């Protein structure tokens, strides 16, 4: 059992080891900084990918075009029933007049179209219900449910003129697959990057402690207990982790700023710098806990093999 | 105090380090173990420290069978034994003073004991002016004197020295031999291995001669006979 005096001696010895092995300490802190940067980068990259995919999902929708003479009360009723379907995130109603107004607005510079509409003399557009699903893979099921169950009013008249899902089905399916694949690739790559970075940090510490194996042998022979031998290495590992954490969180200020400025022209997703600053405490907590754990656990495991009596 | 009972150590069929070795070391004795390289001298010392296990036979420290001790008992036993190596084996990132106090801290000595005993022992080995030097700043003789100070700082019952003069010049050989004699005179049992005739002659104490893993001579007041 380690008492207060032992703990004080262990911490002091760990600090002296850290400060006297300047080259080894710097190399370890550098490797730890790279590892923690990968972890912080994965966190920020994950947030960026998440936002980009969410925006992409938001661009996908299906429209249900309503027959011309259906009263608005029936449309509102239909809207409520569709909104109650599982997987439906949002249903918005666009009346014939709104649809006509929006269409004219969008073609404000197209003289030919505007002239044709004027000559036509009436509003050719239909009212529509715009449906957004919580996930693009849900559109197939939602469209089928509407076609099969909601096609007729209470009096047996046809409510729905057309659902545009079938026109866009191939594109929506492809997009749904792309989004799902992107999410999975994102998780897999993040896991792989973190695994490689952690493995490199572990191996660095293993190498550092390998160079001290004779020293550990001497400590054993002068009768030092395992805690007394392991302690200073664990403390030095903790120093590596904490110093690397400070460097990483400081480094990410200019880094995220630079990435945000460099990508703002072609990437409309989140501003990484703003995201980093607004989530600074959460990201710092992850970085510091990861750094401390990495230092302590890797050192303790690396020393263990030399503690055999 | 230390008793080897029919101890053999066989690494492979044609690599026999010790062959049926039996001897006793009494408290307060100074024993030199001599022999050619590969005769089994270091293996004997490693067995006392439980760094090596015998292939057959037993090694006792008082009533304790060394190779049946658990981890904690072994740590306690090692604190009763001081060790000196030919290559000094000082901790490279600790000063001379810290190398010595490390052994005291490991043995659970208090801060007060450390600050009173450590300078005294460094003075005993003639290194009072090198307290804050790192091992790479010391000569071979100085390193060995730090190693001796580290080995005796906790007042061990036994001091084991593996070729303690092997890397030293004649002046330092003489000084280290005198320190070992002094330590023994103060009541510590000393077991050393050596190749050096002058050391054995200067000590003038018991000599065990090994050849091919067997004891071929055991003289109460012997000399180097190979």
Coordinates of N, CA and C in Angstrom, one line a residue, chain A residues 106-261:
Chain A
X106 N -39.7 32.3 -58.8 CA -38.5 31.6 -59.2 C -38.2 31.8 -60.7
X107 N -39.2 32.2 -61.4 CA -39.0 32.4 -62.9 C -39.1 33.9 -63.2
X108 N -38.8 34.7 -62.2 CA -39.0 36.2 -62.4 C -38.2 36.7 -63.6
X109 N -37.1 36.1 -63.9 CA -36.2 36.6 -65.0 C -36.5 35.8 -66.3
X110 N -37.4 34.9 -66.3 CA -37.7 34.1 -67.5 C -38.9 34.6 -68.2
X111 N -38.7 35.5 -69.0 CA -39.8 36.3 -69.7 C -40.8 35.3 -70.4
X112 N -40.2 34.3 -71.1 CA -41.0 33.4 -71.9 C -42.0 32.6 -71.0
X113 N -41.6 32.1 -69.8 CA -42.4 31.4 -68.9 C -43.5 32.3 -68.4
X114 N -43.1 33.5 -68.0 CA -44.1 34.4 -67.4 C -45.2 34.8 -68.5
X115 N -44.8 35.0 -69.7 CA -45.7 35.3 -70.7 C -46.7 34.1 -71.0
X116 N -46.2 32.9 -71.0 CA -47.0 31.7 -71.2 C -48.0 31.6 -70.1
X117 N -47.6 31.9 -68.9 CA -48.6 31.8 -67.7 C -49.7 32.8 -67.9
X118 N -49.3 34.0 -68.4 CA -50.3 35.0 -68.6 C -51.3 34.6 -69.6
X119 N -50.8 34.0 -70.7 CA -51.7 33.6 -71.8 C -52.6 32.5 -71.3
X120 N -52.1 31.7 -70.4 CA -52.9 30.5 -70.0 C -54.1 31.0 -69.2
X121 N -53.9 32.0 -68.4 CA -55.1 32.7 -67.8 C -55.6 32.0 -66.5
X122 N -55.0 30.9 -66.1 CA -55.4 30.3 -64.8 C -54.1 29.7 -64.1
X123 N -54.3 29.3 -62.9 CA -53.2 28.7 -62.1 C -53.2 27.2 -62.4
X124 N -52.2 26.7 -63.1 CA -52.1 25.3 -63.5 C -51.5 24.4 -62.4
X125 N -51.0 25.0 -61.3 CA -50.3 24.3 -60.3 C -51.3 23.7 -59.2
X126 N -50.8 22.6 -58.6 CA -51.7 21.9 -57.6 C -51.1 22.2 -56.2
X127 N -52.0 22.1 -55.3 CA -51.5 22.2 -53.9 C -50.7 21.0 -53.6
X128 N -49.8 21.2 -52.6 CA -48.9 20.0 -52.4 C -48.5 19.9 -50.9
X129 N -48.3 18.7 -50.5 CA -47.7 18.5 -49.1 C -46.3 18.0 -49.3
X130 N -45.4 18.8 -48.6 CA -44.0 18.5 -48.7 C -43.6 17.7 -47.5
X131 N -43.0 16.5 -47.8 CA -42.7 15.6 -46.6 C -41.2 15.4 -46.5
X132 N -40.8 15.5 -45.3 CA -39.4 15.2 -45.0 C -39.3 14.1 -44.0
X133 N -38.5 13.1 -44.3 CA -38.4 11.9 -43.4 C -37.2 12.1 -42.5
X134 N -37.3 11.4 -41.4 CA -36.1 11.5 -40.4 C -34.9 10.8 -41.1
X135 N -35.1 9.9 -42.0 CA -34.0 9.2 -42.7 C -34.4 8.9 -44.1
X136 N -33.5 9.2 -45.1 CA -33.9 9.0 -46.5 C -34.3 7.6 -46.8
X137 N -33.9 6.6 -46.1 CA -34.3 5.3 -46.4 C -35.8 5.0 -46.1
X138 N -36.4 6.0 -45.4 CA -37.8 5.8 -45.0 C -38.8 6.2 -46.1
X139 N -38.3 6.9 -47.2 CA -39.2 7.5 -48.2 C -40.0 6.4 -48.9
X140 N -39.4 5.3 -49.2 CA -40.0 4.2 -49.9 C -41.3 3.8 -49.1
X141 N -41.1 3.5 -47.8 CA -42.2 3.0 -47.0 C -43.3 4.1 -46.8
X142 N -42.8 5.4 -46.6 CA -43.8 6.4 -46.5 C -44.7 6.6 -47.7
X143 N -44.0 6.6 -48.9 CA -44.7 6.8 -50.2 C -45.7 5.6 -50.4
X144 N -45.3 4.4 -50.1 CA -46.2 3.3 -50.3 C -47.4 3.4 -49.3
X145 N -47.2 3.8 -48.1 CA -48.3 3.9 -47.1 C -49.3 5.0 -47.6
X146 N -48.8 6.1 -48.1 CA -49.7 7.2 -48.6 C -50.5 6.7 -49.8
X147 N -49.8 6.0 -50.7 CA -50.4 5.5 -51.9 C -51.6 4.5 -51.6
X148 N -51.2 3.6 -50.6 CA -52.1 2.5 -50.3 C -53.3 2.9 -49.4
X149 N -53.0 3.8 -48.4 CA -54.0 4.0 -47.3 C -54.6 5.4 -47.4
X150 N -54.0 6.4 -48.0 CA -54.5 7.7 -47.9 C -55.0 8.3 -49.2
X151 N -55.1 7.4 -50.2 CA -55.5 7.9 -51.5 C -56.9 8.5 -51.7
X152 N -57.8 8.0 -50.8 CA -59.2 8.4 -51.0 C -59.7 9.2 -49.8
X153 N -60.7 10.1 -50.0 CA -61.3 10.8 -48.9 C -62.3 10.0 -48.2
X154 N -63.0 10.5 -47.2 CA -64.0 9.7 -46.4 C -65.2 9.4 -47.3
X155 N -65.4 10.3 -48.3 CA -66.6 10.0 -49.2 C -66.1 9.2 -50.5
X156 N -64.9 8.8 -50.5 CA -64.5 7.9 -51.6 C -63.9 8.6 -52.8
X157 N -63.7 9.9 -52.7 CA -63.1 10.7 -53.8 C -61.6 10.6 -53.7
X158 N -61.0 10.7 -54.9 CA -59.6 10.7 -55.0 C -59.0 12.0 -54.4
X159 N -58.0 11.8 -53.5 CA -57.4 13.0 -52.9 C -56.1 13.4 -53.6
X160 N -55.3 12.3 -54.0 CA -54.0 12.5 -54.4 C -53.9 12.4 -55.9
X161 N -53.2 13.4 -56.5 CA -53.0 13.4 -57.9 C -51.8 12.7 -58.3
X162 N -50.7 12.9 -57.5 CA -49.4 12.3 -57.8 C -48.5 12.4 -56.6
X163 N -47.6 11.4 -56.5 CA -46.5 11.5 -55.5 C -45.2 11.5 -56.3
X164 N -44.4 12.5 -56.1 CA -43.2 12.5 -57.0 C -42.1 11.6 -56.6
X165 N -42.3 10.8 -55.6 CA -41.3 9.9 -55.1 C -40.8 8.9 -56.2
X166 N -41.8 8.4 -56.9 CA -41.4 7.4 -58.0 C -40.5 8.0 -59.0
X167 N -40.7 9.3 -59.4 CA -39.9 10.0 -60.4 C -38.4 10.1 -59.9
X168 N -38.3 10.3 -58.5 CA -37.0 10.6 -58.0 C -36.4 9.4 -57.2
X169 N -37.1 8.2 -57.3 CA -36.8 7.1 -56.5 C -35.3 6.7 -56.5
X170 N -34.8 6.6 -57.8 CA -33.4 6.1 -58.0 C -32.5 7.1 -57.3
X171 N -32.7 8.4 -57.5 CA -31.8 9.4 -57.0 C -31.8 9.4 -55.4
X172 N -33.1 9.3 -54.9 CA -33.2 9.3 -53.4 C -32.6 8.0 -52.8
X173 N -32.8 6.9 -53.5 CA -32.2 5.6 -53.0 C -30.7 5.7 -53.0
X174 N -30.1 6.3 -54.1 CA -28.7 6.4 -54.2 C -28.2 7.3 -53.1
X175 N -28.9 8.4 -52.9 CA -28.5 9.4 -51.8 C -28.5 8.7 -50.4
X176 N -29.6 8.0 -50.2 CA -29.8 7.3 -48.9 C -28.6 6.3 -48.7
X177 N -28.3 5.6 -49.7 CA -27.1 4.7 -49.6 C -25.8 5.4 -49.4
X178 N -25.7 6.5 -50.1 CA -24.4 7.3 -50.0 C -24.3 7.8 -48.5
X179 N -25.4 8.3 -48.0 CA -25.4 8.9 -46.6 C -25.1 7.8 -45.6
X180 N -25.7 6.7 -45.8 CA -25.5 5.6 -44.8 C -24.1 5.1 -44.9
X181 N -23.5 5.0 -46.2 CA -22.2 4.5 -46.4 C -21.2 5.5 -45.8
X182 N -21.5 6.8 -46.0 CA -20.6 7.9 -45.5 C -20.5 7.8 -43.9
X183 N -21.7 7.6 -43.3 CA -21.7 7.5 -41.9 C -20.9 6.3 -41.4
X184 N -21.1 5.1 -42.1 CA -20.3 4.0 -41.7 C -18.8 4.1 -41.9
X185 N -18.5 4.7 -43.1 CA -17.0 4.9 -43.4 C -16.4 5.9 -42.4
X186 N -17.2 6.9 -42.0 CA -16.8 7.9 -41.0 C -16.4 7.2 -39.7
X187 N -17.3 6.4 -39.3 CA -17.1 5.7 -38.0 C -15.9 4.7 -38.1
X188 N -15.8 4.0 -39.2 CA -14.7 3.0 -39.4 C -13.4 3.7 -39.5
X189 N -13.3 4.8 -40.2 CA -12.1 5.6 -40.4 C -11.7 6.2 -39.0
X190 N -12.7 6.8 -38.3 CA -12.4 7.4 -37.0 C -11.8 6.3 -36.1
X191 N -12.4 5.1 -36.1 CA -11.9 4.1 -35.2 C -10.5 3.6 -35.6
X192 N -10.3 3.5 -36.9 CA -9.0 3.1 -37.4 C -7.9 4.1 -37.0
X193 N -8.2 5.4 -37.3 CA -7.3 6.5 -37.0 C -6.9 6.5 -35.5
X194 N -8.0 6.4 -34.7 CA -7.7 6.4 -33.2 C -6.9 5.2 -32.8
X195 N -7.2 4.0 -33.3 CA -6.5 2.8 -33.0 C -5.0 3.0 -33.3
X196 N -4.8 3.4 -34.6 CA -3.4 3.6 -35.0 C -2.6 4.6 -34.1
X197 N -3.3 5.7 -33.8 CA -2.6 6.7 -33.0 C -2.3 6.2 -31.6
X198 N -3.3 5.5 -31.0 CA -3.1 5.0 -29.7 C -2.0 3.9 -29.7
X199 N -2.0 3.1 -30.7 CA -1.0 2.0 -30.8 C 0.4 2.6 -30.9
X200 N 0.5 3.7 -31.7 CA 1.8 4.4 -31.8 C 2.3 5.0 -30.5
X201 N 1.3 5.6 -29.7 CA 1.6 6.2 -28.4 C 2.1 5.0 -27.5
X202 N 1.3 3.9 -27.5 CA 1.6 2.8 -26.6 C 3.0 2.3 -26.9
X203 N 3.3 2.1 -28.2 CA 4.6 1.6 -28.6 C 5.8 2.6 -28.2
X204 N 5.5 3.9 -28.3 CA 6.5 4.8 -27.9 C 6.9 4.6 -26.4
X205 N 5.8 4.5 -25.6 CA 6.1 4.4 -24.2 C 6.8 3.0 -23.9
X206 N 6.3 2.0 -24.6 CA 7.0 0.7 -24.4 C 8.5 0.8 -24.7
X207 N 8.8 1.6 -25.8 CA 10.2 1.7 -26.2 C 11.0 2.5 -25.1
X208 N 10.3 3.6 -24.6 CA 10.9 4.4 -23.6 C 11.3 3.6 -22.3
X209 N 10.3 2.7 -22.0 CA 10.5 1.9 -20.7 C 11.5 0.8 -21.0
X210 N 11.5 0.3 -22.3 CA 12.5 -0.7 -22.6 C 13.9 -0.2 -22.4
X211 N 14.1 1.0 -22.7 CA 15.5 1.6 -22.5 C 15.8 1.7 -21.0
X212 N 14.8 1.6 -20.1 CA 15.0 1.7 -18.7 C 15.0 0.3 -18.0
X213 N 15.0 -0.8 -18.8 CA 14.8 -2.1 -18.2 C 15.9 -2.5 -17.2
X214 N 17.2 -2.1 -17.5 CA 18.3 -2.4 -16.6 C 18.1 -1.6 -15.3
X215 N 17.6 -0.4 -15.4 CA 17.4 0.4 -14.3 C 16.3 -0.2 -13.4
X216 N 15.3 -0.8 -14.0 CA 14.2 -1.4 -13.3 C 14.8 -2.7 -12.6
X217 N 15.7 -3.4 -13.3 CA 16.3 -4.6 -12.7 C 17.1 -4.2 -11.4
X218 N 17.8 -3.0 -11.5 CA 18.5 -2.6 -10.3 C 17.6 -2.2 -9.2
X219 N 16.5 -1.5 -9.5 CA 15.5 -1.2 -8.5 C 15.0 -2.4 -7.8
X220 N 14.7 -3.5 -8.6 CA 14.2 -4.7 -8.0 C 15.2 -5.3 -7.0
X221 N 16.5 -5.2 -7.5 CA 17.5 -5.9 -6.6 C 17.9 -5.1 -5.3
X222 N 17.6 -3.8 -5.3 CA 17.8 -3.1 -4.1 C 16.5 -3.2 -3.2
X223 N 15.6 -4.0 -3.6 CA 14.4 -4.3 -2.7 C 13.2 -3.4 -2.9
X224 N 13.2 -2.6 -4.0 CA 12.0 -1.7 -4.2 C 10.8 -2.5 -4.6
X225 N 9.7 -2.2 -4.0 CA 8.4 -2.8 -4.3 C 7.9 -2.4 -5.6
X226 N 6.9 -3.2 -6.2 CA 6.4 -2.9 -7.5 C 5.9 -1.5 -7.7
X227 N 5.1 -1.1 -6.7 CA 4.5 0.2 -6.7 C 5.6 1.3 -6.8
X228 N 6.6 1.1 -6.1 CA 7.7 2.1 -6.0 C 8.5 2.1 -7.3
X229 N 8.5 1.0 -8.0 CA 9.2 1.0 -9.3 C 8.3 1.6 -10.4
X230 N 7.1 1.1 -10.4 CA 6.1 1.5 -11.4 C 5.7 3.0 -11.3
X231 N 5.6 3.5 -10.0 CA 5.1 4.8 -9.8 C 5.7 5.9 -10.6
X232 N 7.0 6.1 -10.5 CA 7.6 7.2 -11.3 C 7.4 7.1 -12.8
X233 N 7.4 5.9 -13.3 CA 7.1 5.8 -14.8 C 5.7 6.2 -15.1
X234 N 4.7 5.9 -14.2 CA 3.3 6.2 -14.4 C 3.2 7.7 -14.3
X235 N 3.9 8.3 -13.3 CA 3.8 9.8 -13.1 C 4.4 10.5 -14.4
X236 N 5.5 10.0 -14.9 CA 6.1 10.6 -16.1 C 5.1 10.5 -17.2
X237 N 4.5 9.3 -17.4 CA 3.5 9.1 -18.4 C 2.3 10.1 -18.3
X238 N 1.9 10.3 -17.1 CA 0.8 11.3 -16.8 C 1.3 12.7 -17.3
X239 N 2.5 13.0 -17.0 CA 3.1 14.3 -17.4 C 3.0 14.4 -19.0
X240 N 3.5 13.4 -19.6 CA 3.5 13.4 -21.1 C 2.1 13.7 -21.6
X241 N 1.1 12.9 -21.0 CA -0.3 13.1 -21.4 C -0.9 14.5 -21.2
X242 N -0.6 15.0 -20.0 CA -1.2 16.3 -19.7 C -0.5 17.4 -20.5
X243 N 0.8 17.4 -20.6 CA 1.5 18.4 -21.4 C 1.0 18.4 -22.9
X244 N 0.9 17.1 -23.4 CA 0.5 17.0 -24.8 C -1.0 17.5 -24.9
X245 N -1.8 17.3 -23.9 CA -3.2 17.8 -23.9 C -3.2 19.3 -24.0
X246 N -2.4 19.9 -23.2 CA -2.4 21.4 -23.2 C -1.9 21.9 -24.6
X247 N -0.9 21.3 -25.2 CA -0.4 21.7 -26.5 C -1.5 21.5 -27.6
X248 N -2.2 20.3 -27.5 CA -3.2 20.0 -28.5 C -4.4 21.0 -28.4
X249 N -4.9 21.3 -27.2 CA -6.1 22.2 -27.2 C -5.7 23.6 -27.6
X250 N -4.4 24.0 -27.3 CA -4.0 25.3 -27.8 C -3.8 25.3 -29.3
X251 N -3.2 24.3 -29.8 CA -2.9 24.1 -31.2 C -4.1 24.2 -32.1
X252 N -5.2 23.7 -31.5 CA -6.5 23.6 -32.3 C -7.1 24.9 -32.5
X253 N -6.7 25.9 -31.7 CA -7.3 27.3 -32.0 C -6.9 27.8 -33.4
X254 N -5.6 27.9 -33.6 CA -5.2 28.4 -35.0 C -5.5 27.4 -36.1
X255 N -5.5 26.1 -35.7 CA -5.7 25.1 -36.7 C -7.1 25.1 -37.3
X256 N -8.1 25.2 -36.3 CA -9.5 25.2 -36.8 C -9.8 26.5 -37.5
X257 N -9.2 27.6 -37.0 CA -9.4 28.9 -37.7 C -8.9 28.8 -39.1
X258 N -7.7 28.2 -39.3 CA -7.1 28.1 -40.6 C -8.0 27.2 -41.5
X259 N -8.5 26.1 -41.0 CA -9.3 25.1 -41.8 C -10.6 25.8 -42.1
X260 N -11.2 26.6 -41.2 CA -12.5 27.3 -41.5 C -12.3 28.3 -42.6
X261 N -11.2 29.1 -42.5 CA -11.0 30.1 -43.5 C -10.7 29.5 -44.9

